[in-house]
Amino acid sequence: MRFHVMTLFPDMIDTVAGTSIIGRAAEGGFIEVISYNIRDFSLDRHKSTDDYPYGGGAGMVMSCQPVFDTYEYIMGKIGRADVPCIYLTPAAKVFNQDKAMSLSSYHDLILLCGHYEGVDERVLEEIVTDYVSIGDYVLTGGELAALVLIDSISRMVDGVLTNEESAMDESFGEGGLLEYPQYTRPYEWRGRKVPDILLSGHHANVDAWRHEKSVERTRERRPDLFKGFNR
Ligand code: ADE
């Protein structure tokens, strides 16, 4: 799977995407994260990418031309028309595991990161197929949001996680419950002992205990999710 990221800060994308499990997945050829510097596509002699907003107000707005030319370059490279182009913005539906799952079925995804006060609406109308927010708060730009999508989608791509790391038991895996608590050595730490059932060697009882803890945790921490959970 390939992620094409349109940004004014490609270093931010390259650094994070080159690290840890996502970096390993890219080295292994399971995913590819390609950043495109929107500034490189500016036809302005000062390579500017933004301008004052019509109607006045604070901040700057990213201009149509460099954004559109970056997009056309990427589309030319991909050579197919049915490629989602996602604009990261707080003014959108909030991303979740289901959305990550549905986006993981594409071979290519284009992610557009905005900055300043936003992007000229006309270029968004021209190229964007999907608007995605990562939460109800405002970031200084779309890069961190794009990285959140890349991370959560990549781990669903075959080969990215090892069997050990595999996703199924974790929060929002099968069952829609939050993850149960985990423990490792030592058995006792600052007077806190590991629950004895985990040392029993009785797998069915361990599974039942973990399920119970998942239910309890979901009820306490995420009553909104718990309402939709079928026991
Ligand atoms: N850009 C700025 N804030 C954002 C958010 N919460 N989600 C996605 N993109 C953003």
PDB file of C-alpha atoms and ligand atoms in Angstrom:
ATOM      1  CA  MET A   1       0.000   0.000   0.000  1.00  0.00           C
ATOM      2  CA  ARG A   2       1.230   3.488  -0.831  1.00  0.00           C
ATOM      3  CA  PHE A   3       0.545   6.743   1.029  1.00  0.00           C
ATOM      4  CA  HIS A   4       1.161   9.954  -0.926  1.00  0.00           C
ATOM      5  CA  VAL A   5       1.354  12.893   1.478  1.00  0.00           C
ATOM      6  CA  MET A   6       0.990  16.475   0.214  1.00  0.00           C
ATOM      7  CA  THR A   7       2.560  18.784   2.786  1.00  0.00           C
ATOM      8  CA  LEU A   8       4.606  21.921   3.428  1.00  0.00           C
ATOM      9  CA  PHE A   9       6.633  19.977   6.017  1.00  0.00           C
ATOM     10  CA  PRO A  10       7.818  16.729   4.397  1.00  0.00           C
ATOM     11  CA  ASP A  11      10.518  16.204   7.068  1.00  0.00           C
ATOM     12  CA  MET A  12       7.808  15.761   9.658  1.00  0.00           C
ATOM     13  CA  ILE A  13       6.275  12.922   7.639  1.00  0.00           C
ATOM     14  CA  ASP A  14       9.576  11.296   6.631  1.00  0.00           C
ATOM     15  CA  THR A  15      10.976  11.271  10.159  1.00  0.00           C
ATOM     16  CA  VAL A  16       8.002   9.590  11.787  1.00  0.00           C
ATOM     17  CA  ALA A  17       7.216   7.262   8.894  1.00  0.00           C
ATOM     18  CA  GLY A  18      10.842   6.074   8.891  1.00  0.00           C
ATOM     19  CA  THR A  19      10.705   4.965  12.522  1.00  0.00           C
ATOM     20  CA  SER A  20       9.581   1.881  14.449  1.00  0.00           C
ATOM     21  CA  ILE A  21       7.046  -0.543  12.967  1.00  0.00           C
ATOM     22  CA  ILE A  22       6.031   1.751  10.089  1.00  0.00           C
ATOM     23  CA  GLY A  23       9.681   2.253   9.149  1.00  0.00           C
ATOM     24  CA  ARG A  24      10.266  -1.492   9.266  1.00  0.00           C
ATOM     25  CA  ALA A  25       7.155  -2.091   7.098  1.00  0.00           C
ATOM     26  CA  ALA A  26       8.437   0.396   4.531  1.00  0.00           C
ATOM     27  CA  GLU A  27      11.877  -1.254   4.486  1.00  0.00           C
ATOM     28  CA  GLY A  28      10.192  -4.613   4.008  1.00  0.00           C
ATOM     29  CA  GLY A  29       8.238  -3.255   1.037  1.00  0.00           C
ATOM     30  CA  PHE A  30       4.803  -3.787   2.617  1.00  0.00           C
ATOM     31  CA  ILE A  31       3.965  -0.079   2.546  1.00  0.00           C
ATOM     32  CA  GLU A  32       5.449   3.056   1.016  1.00  0.00           C
ATOM     33  CA  VAL A  33       5.130   6.573   2.424  1.00  0.00           C
ATOM     34  CA  ILE A  34       5.995   9.264  -0.118  1.00  0.00           C
ATOM     35  CA  SER A  35       5.939  12.932   0.877  1.00  0.00           C
ATOM     36  CA  TYR A  36       5.582  15.745  -1.666  1.00  0.00           C
ATOM     37  CA  ASN A  37       6.578  19.290  -0.773  1.00  0.00           C
ATOM     38  CA  ILE A  38       3.769  21.536  -2.024  1.00  0.00           C
ATOM     39  CA  ARG A  39       6.247  24.426  -2.132  1.00  0.00           C
ATOM     40  CA  ASP A  40       8.240  22.648  -4.865  1.00  0.00           C
ATOM     41  CA  PHE A  41       5.202  22.976  -7.144  1.00  0.00           C
ATOM     42  CA  SER A  42       4.637  26.708  -6.624  1.00  0.00           C
ATOM     43  CA  LEU A  43       4.927  28.697  -9.842  1.00  0.00           C
ATOM     44  CA  ASP A  44       5.306  31.918  -7.883  1.00  0.00           C
ATOM     45  CA  ARG A  45       8.794  33.400  -8.162  1.00  0.00           C
ATOM     46  CA  HIS A  46       9.104  33.482  -4.379  1.00  0.00           C
ATOM     47  CA  LYS A  47       7.768  29.909  -4.147  1.00  0.00           C
ATOM     48  CA  SER A  48       4.943  31.165  -1.981  1.00  0.00           C
ATOM     49  CA  THR A  49       2.111  28.770  -1.221  1.00  0.00           C
ATOM     50  CA  ASP A  50      -0.416  31.005   0.557  1.00  0.00           C
ATOM     51  CA  ASP A  51      -2.110  34.392   0.405  1.00  0.00           C
ATOM     52  CA  TYR A  52      -4.422  36.686   2.362  1.00  0.00           C
ATOM     53  CA  PRO A  53      -8.032  35.559   2.773  1.00  0.00           C
ATOM     54  CA  TYR A  54     -10.714  37.246   0.656  1.00  0.00           C
ATOM     55  CA  GLY A  55     -13.151  38.960   3.030  1.00  0.00           C
ATOM     56  CA  GLY A  56     -10.372  39.661   5.543  1.00  0.00           C
ATOM     57  CA  GLY A  57      -9.613  37.973   8.827  1.00  0.00           C
ATOM     58  CA  ALA A  58      -6.577  36.503  10.511  1.00  0.00           C
ATOM     59  CA  GLY A  59      -4.055  34.156   8.976  1.00  0.00           C
ATOM     60  CA  MET A  60      -3.267  32.998   5.483  1.00  0.00           C
ATOM     61  CA  VAL A  61      -4.949  30.596   3.116  1.00  0.00           C
ATOM     62  CA  MET A  62      -3.120  28.002   1.026  1.00  0.00           C
ATOM     63  CA  SER A  63      -3.485  28.796  -2.674  1.00  0.00           C
ATOM     64  CA  CYS A  64      -5.068  26.556  -5.315  1.00  0.00           C
ATOM     65  CA  GLN A  65      -2.197  26.390  -7.815  1.00  0.00           C
ATOM     66  CA  PRO A  66       0.587  24.647  -5.848  1.00  0.00           C
ATOM     67  CA  VAL A  67      -1.844  22.247  -4.180  1.00  0.00           C
ATOM     68  CA  PHE A  68      -3.494  21.316  -7.474  1.00  0.00           C
ATOM     69  CA  ASP A  69      -0.208  20.899  -9.338  1.00  0.00           C
ATOM     70  CA  THR A  70       1.122  18.618  -6.584  1.00  0.00           C
ATOM     71  CA  TYR A  71      -2.056  16.551  -6.865  1.00  0.00           C
ATOM     72  CA  GLU A  72      -1.818  16.312 -10.659  1.00  0.00           C
ATOM     73  CA  TYR A  73       1.798  15.199 -10.387  1.00  0.00           C
ATOM     74  CA  ILE A  74       0.852  12.423  -7.945  1.00  0.00           C
ATOM     75  CA  MET A  75      -2.119  11.305 -10.065  1.00  0.00           C
ATOM     76  CA  GLY A  76       0.122  11.186 -13.139  1.00  0.00           C
ATOM     77  CA  LYS A  77       2.538   8.997 -11.249  1.00  0.00           C
ATOM     78  CA  ILE A  78      -0.191   6.630 -10.026  1.00  0.00           C
ATOM     79  CA  GLY A  79      -1.785   6.457 -13.477  1.00  0.00           C
ATOM     80  CA  ARG A  80      -5.298   5.574 -12.276  1.00  0.00           C
ATOM     81  CA  ALA A  81      -8.387   7.684 -11.539  1.00  0.00           C
ATOM     82  CA  ASP A  82     -10.037   5.931  -8.575  1.00  0.00           C
ATOM     83  CA  VAL A  83      -7.662   7.155  -5.858  1.00  0.00           C
ATOM     84  CA  PRO A  84      -9.113   8.655  -2.662  1.00  0.00           C
ATOM     85  CA  CYS A  85      -7.794  12.094  -1.758  1.00  0.00           C
ATOM     86  CA  ILE A  86      -8.266  12.803   1.936  1.00  0.00           C
ATOM     87  CA  TYR A  87      -8.089  16.291   3.419  1.00  0.00           C
ATOM     88  CA  LEU A  88      -7.152  16.295   7.116  1.00  0.00           C
ATOM     89  CA  THR A  89      -9.241  18.889   8.920  1.00  0.00           C
ATOM     90  CA  PRO A  90     -10.965  19.299  12.292  1.00  0.00           C
ATOM     91  CA  ALA A  91     -14.104  20.220  10.297  1.00  0.00           C
ATOM     92  CA  ALA A  92     -15.005  16.616   9.488  1.00  0.00           C
ATOM     93  CA  LYS A  93     -16.286  13.332  10.863  1.00  0.00           C
ATOM     94  CA  VAL A  94     -13.913  11.815  13.436  1.00  0.00           C
ATOM     95  CA  PHE A  95     -11.668   8.942  12.300  1.00  0.00           C
ATOM     96  CA  ASN A  96     -12.079   5.521  13.886  1.00  0.00           C
ATOM     97  CA  GLN A  97     -11.067   1.866  13.509  1.00  0.00           C
ATOM     98  CA  ASP A  98     -13.865   1.123  10.996  1.00  0.00           C
ATOM     99  CA  LYS A  99     -12.700   3.982   8.794  1.00  0.00           C
ATOM    100  CA  ALA A 100      -9.097   2.740   9.043  1.00  0.00           C
ATOM    101  CA  MET A 101     -10.286  -0.715   7.991  1.00  0.00           C
ATOM    102  CA  SER A 102     -12.182   0.560   4.966  1.00  0.00           C
ATOM    103  CA  LEU A 103      -9.260   2.759   3.817  1.00  0.00           C
ATOM    104  CA  SER A 104      -6.832  -0.178   4.163  1.00  0.00           C
ATOM    105  CA  SER A 105      -8.368  -1.809   1.076  1.00  0.00           C
ATOM    106  CA  TYR A 106      -6.914   0.808  -1.317  1.00  0.00           C
ATOM    107  CA  HIS A 107      -3.591   0.412  -3.075  1.00  0.00           C
ATOM    108  CA  ASP A 108      -2.928   4.181  -3.067  1.00  0.00           C
ATOM    109  CA  LEU A 109      -4.168   6.964  -0.775  1.00  0.00           C
ATOM    110  CA  ILE A 110      -3.465  10.675  -1.154  1.00  0.00           C
ATOM    111  CA  LEU A 111      -3.387  12.702   2.071  1.00  0.00           C
ATOM    112  CA  LEU A 112      -3.541  16.501   1.950  1.00  0.00           C
ATOM    113  CA  CYS A 113      -2.163  18.384   4.962  1.00  0.00           C
ATOM    114  CA  GLY A 114      -3.354  21.937   5.421  1.00  0.00           C
ATOM    115  CA  HIS A 115      -1.676  24.740   7.343  1.00  0.00           C
ATOM    116  CA  TYR A 116      -2.389  28.364   8.243  1.00  0.00           C
ATOM    117  CA  GLU A 117      -6.120  29.107   8.237  1.00  0.00           C
ATOM    118  CA  GLY A 118      -6.873  26.416   5.695  1.00  0.00           C
ATOM    119  CA  VAL A 119      -6.879  25.753   1.982  1.00  0.00           C
ATOM    120  CA  ASP A 120      -8.760  27.622  -0.762  1.00  0.00           C
ATOM    121  CA  GLU A 121     -12.143  25.891  -0.960  1.00  0.00           C
ATOM    122  CA  ARG A 122     -12.067  25.658  -4.753  1.00  0.00           C
ATOM    123  CA  VAL A 123      -9.112  23.288  -4.906  1.00  0.00           C
ATOM    124  CA  LEU A 124     -10.669  21.175  -2.162  1.00  0.00           C
ATOM    125  CA  GLU A 125     -13.855  20.915  -4.236  1.00  0.00           C
ATOM    126  CA  GLU A 126     -11.757  19.924  -7.229  1.00  0.00           C
ATOM    127  CA  ILE A 127      -9.641  17.142  -5.704  1.00  0.00           C
ATOM    128  CA  VAL A 128     -10.864  15.978  -2.267  1.00  0.00           C
ATOM    129  CA  THR A 129     -12.997  12.827  -2.003  1.00  0.00           C
ATOM    130  CA  ASP A 130     -13.027  12.520   1.786  1.00  0.00           C
ATOM    131  CA  TYR A 131     -12.679  14.876   4.792  1.00  0.00           C
ATOM    132  CA  VAL A 132     -11.230  13.326   7.965  1.00  0.00           C
ATOM    133  CA  SER A 133     -10.645  14.690  11.492  1.00  0.00           C
ATOM    134  CA  ILE A 134      -8.654  12.769  14.115  1.00  0.00           C
ATOM    135  CA  GLY A 135     -10.480  14.350  17.057  1.00  0.00           C
ATOM    136  CA  ASP A 136     -12.321  17.358  18.369  1.00  0.00           C
ATOM    137  CA  TYR A 137      -9.319  19.617  18.900  1.00  0.00           C
ATOM    138  CA  VAL A 138      -7.300  21.842  16.594  1.00  0.00           C
ATOM    139  CA  LEU A 139      -3.750  20.977  15.527  1.00  0.00           C
ATOM    140  CA  THR A 140      -1.346  23.429  13.900  1.00  0.00           C
ATOM    141  CA  GLY A 141      -1.442  21.411  10.693  1.00  0.00           C
ATOM    142  CA  GLY A 142      -2.612  18.182   9.133  1.00  0.00           C
ATOM    143  CA  GLU A 143       0.722  16.329   9.334  1.00  0.00           C
ATOM    144  CA  LEU A 144       0.199  14.668  12.716  1.00  0.00           C
ATOM    145  CA  ALA A 145      -3.303  13.670  11.630  1.00  0.00           C
ATOM    146  CA  ALA A 146      -1.948  12.179   8.381  1.00  0.00           C
ATOM    147  CA  LEU A 147       0.588  10.191  10.410  1.00  0.00           C
ATOM    148  CA  VAL A 148      -2.180   8.879  12.656  1.00  0.00           C
ATOM    149  CA  LEU A 149      -4.017   7.593   9.568  1.00  0.00           C
ATOM    150  CA  ILE A 150      -0.845   6.089   8.097  1.00  0.00           C
ATOM    151  CA  ASP A 151      -0.013   4.280  11.335  1.00  0.00           C
ATOM    152  CA  SER A 152      -3.479   2.888  12.023  1.00  0.00           C
ATOM    153  CA  ILE A 153      -4.123   1.855   8.400  1.00  0.00           C
ATOM    154  CA  SER A 154      -0.668   0.326   7.881  1.00  0.00           C
ATOM    155  CA  ARG A 155      -1.015  -2.069  10.788  1.00  0.00           C
ATOM    156  CA  MET A 156      -3.957  -3.645   8.932  1.00  0.00           C
ATOM    157  CA  VAL A 157      -1.881  -4.314   5.827  1.00  0.00           C
ATOM    158  CA  ASP A 158      -0.694  -7.921   5.467  1.00  0.00           C
ATOM    159  CA  GLY A 159       2.931  -8.362   6.520  1.00  0.00           C
ATOM    160  CA  VAL A 160       3.200  -5.133   8.541  1.00  0.00           C
ATOM    161  CA  LEU A 161       2.664  -6.718  11.949  1.00  0.00           C
ATOM    162  CA  THR A 162       4.341  -9.941  12.959  1.00  0.00           C
ATOM    163  CA  ASN A 163       2.083 -12.668  14.376  1.00  0.00           C
ATOM    164  CA  GLU A 164       3.211 -11.597  17.825  1.00  0.00           C
ATOM    165  CA  GLU A 165       2.129  -8.037  17.245  1.00  0.00           C
ATOM    166  CA  SER A 166      -1.082  -9.078  15.587  1.00  0.00           C
ATOM    167  CA  ALA A 167      -4.046  -6.851  16.113  1.00  0.00           C
ATOM    168  CA  MET A 168      -6.954  -9.072  17.005  1.00  0.00           C
ATOM    169  CA  ASP A 169      -6.922  -9.032  20.828  1.00  0.00           C
ATOM    170  CA  GLU A 170      -6.425  -5.311  21.138  1.00  0.00           C
ATOM    171  CA  SER A 171      -8.831  -2.506  21.854  1.00  0.00           C
ATOM    172  CA  PHE A 172     -11.365  -2.188  19.023  1.00  0.00           C
ATOM    173  CA  GLY A 173     -10.367  -5.575  17.702  1.00  0.00           C
ATOM    174  CA  GLU A 174     -13.044  -8.233  17.534  1.00  0.00           C
ATOM    175  CA  GLY A 175     -15.882  -7.566  19.941  1.00  0.00           C
ATOM    176  CA  GLY A 176     -15.433  -3.787  20.058  1.00  0.00           C
ATOM    177  CA  LEU A 177     -14.122  -3.840  23.651  1.00  0.00           C
ATOM    178  CA  LEU A 178     -11.124  -2.088  25.146  1.00  0.00           C
ATOM    179  CA  GLU A 179      -7.971  -4.087  25.815  1.00  0.00           C
ATOM    180  CA  TYR A 180      -7.633  -6.009  29.104  1.00  0.00           C
ATOM    181  CA  PRO A 181      -4.729  -5.220  31.496  1.00  0.00           C
ATOM    182  CA  GLN A 182      -1.326  -6.840  30.836  1.00  0.00           C
ATOM    183  CA  TYR A 183       1.491  -7.731  33.241  1.00  0.00           C
ATOM    184  CA  THR A 184       5.124  -8.849  33.003  1.00  0.00           C
ATOM    185  CA  ARG A 185       7.855  -9.664  35.508  1.00  0.00           C
ATOM    186  CA  PRO A 186       8.498  -9.067  38.353  1.00  0.00           C
ATOM    187  CA  TYR A 187       5.569 -10.823  40.060  1.00  0.00           C
ATOM    188  CA  GLU A 188       5.537  -8.142  42.755  1.00  0.00           C
ATOM    189  CA  TRP A 189       6.347  -4.478  42.171  1.00  0.00           C
ATOM    190  CA  ARG A 190       5.988  -1.777  44.864  1.00  0.00           C
ATOM    191  CA  GLY A 191       3.677  -4.100  46.772  1.00  0.00           C
ATOM    192  CA  ARG A 192       1.431  -4.761  43.735  1.00  0.00           C
ATOM    193  CA  LYS A 193       1.097  -8.420  42.740  1.00  0.00           C
ATOM    194  CA  VAL A 194       0.124  -9.868  39.373  1.00  0.00           C
ATOM    195  CA  PRO A 195      -3.433 -11.347  39.553  1.00  0.00           C
ATOM    196  CA  ASP A 196      -2.964 -15.021  40.507  1.00  0.00           C
ATOM    197  CA  ILE A 197      -5.249 -16.299  37.764  1.00  0.00           C
ATOM    198  CA  LEU A 198      -2.612 -15.278  35.176  1.00  0.00           C
ATOM    199  CA  LEU A 199      -0.153 -17.685  36.841  1.00  0.00           C
ATOM    200  CA  SER A 200      -2.633 -20.562  36.993  1.00  0.00           C
ATOM    201  CA  GLY A 201      -1.841 -21.971  33.545  1.00  0.00           C
ATOM    202  CA  HIS A 202      -5.589 -22.511  33.039  1.00  0.00           C
ATOM    203  CA  HIS A 203      -6.175 -20.969  29.602  1.00  0.00           C
ATOM    204  CA  ALA A 204      -9.970 -20.976  29.653  1.00  0.00           C
ATOM    205  CA  ASN A 205     -10.033 -19.219  33.012  1.00  0.00           C
ATOM    206  CA  VAL A 206      -7.421 -16.701  31.851  1.00  0.00           C
ATOM    207  CA  ASP A 207      -9.517 -15.937  28.742  1.00  0.00           C
ATOM    208  CA  ALA A 208     -12.680 -15.539  30.816  1.00  0.00           C
ATOM    209  CA  TRP A 209     -10.894 -13.217  33.272  1.00  0.00           C
ATOM    210  CA  ARG A 210      -9.508 -11.104  30.432  1.00  0.00           C
ATOM    211  CA  HIS A 211     -12.908 -10.829  28.796  1.00  0.00           C
ATOM    212  CA  GLU A 212     -14.448  -9.759  32.106  1.00  0.00           C
ATOM    213  CA  LYS A 213     -11.741  -7.091  32.544  1.00  0.00           C
ATOM    214  CA  SER A 214     -12.338  -5.829  28.998  1.00  0.00           C
ATOM    215  CA  VAL A 215     -16.059  -5.501  29.682  1.00  0.00           C
ATOM    216  CA  GLU A 216     -15.438  -3.755  33.017  1.00  0.00           C
ATOM    217  CA  ARG A 217     -12.923  -1.351  31.507  1.00  0.00           C
ATOM    218  CA  THR A 218     -15.149  -0.498  28.553  1.00  0.00           C
ATOM    219  CA  ARG A 219     -18.098   0.176  30.867  1.00  0.00           C
ATOM    220  CA  GLU A 220     -16.015   2.459  33.113  1.00  0.00           C
ATOM    221  CA  ARG A 221     -13.859   4.306  30.586  1.00  0.00           C
ATOM    222  CA  ARG A 222     -16.040   4.357  27.487  1.00  0.00           C
ATOM    223  CA  PRO A 223     -19.723   4.153  28.418  1.00  0.00           C
ATOM    224  CA  ASP A 224     -20.489   5.461  24.911  1.00  0.00           C
ATOM    225  CA  LEU A 225     -18.923   2.314  23.371  1.00  0.00           C
ATOM    226  CA  PHE A 226     -20.374   0.032  26.017  1.00  0.00           C
ATOM    227  CA  LYS A 227     -23.930   0.992  25.022  1.00  0.00           C
ATOM    228  CA  GLY A 228     -23.401  -0.566  21.601  1.00  0.00           C
ATOM    229  CA  PHE A 229     -21.718  -3.695  22.938  1.00  0.00           C
ATOM    230  CA  ASN A 230     -23.661  -6.988  22.719  1.00  0.00           C
ATOM    231  CA  ARG A 231     -22.928  -9.261  25.684  1.00  0.00           C
TER     232      ARG A 231
HETATM  233  N1  ADE B   1      -5.799  19.664  11.236  1.00  0.00           N
HETATM  234  C1  ADE B   1      -5.881  20.450  12.314  1.00  0.00           C
HETATM  235  N2  ADE B   1      -6.540  19.848  13.306  1.00  0.00           N
HETATM  236  C2  ADE B   1      -6.915  18.607  12.844  1.00  0.00           C
HETATM  237  C3  ADE B   1      -7.636  17.518  13.388  1.00  0.00           C
HETATM  238  N3  ADE B   1      -8.140  17.543  14.625  1.00  0.00           N
HETATM  239  N4  ADE B   1      -7.815  16.432  12.613  1.00  0.00           N
HETATM  240  C4  ADE B   1      -7.330  16.401  11.356  1.00  0.00           C
HETATM  241  N5  ADE B   1      -6.652  17.405  10.789  1.00  0.00           N
HETATM  242  C5  ADE B   1      -6.432  18.511  11.517  1.00  0.00           C
END
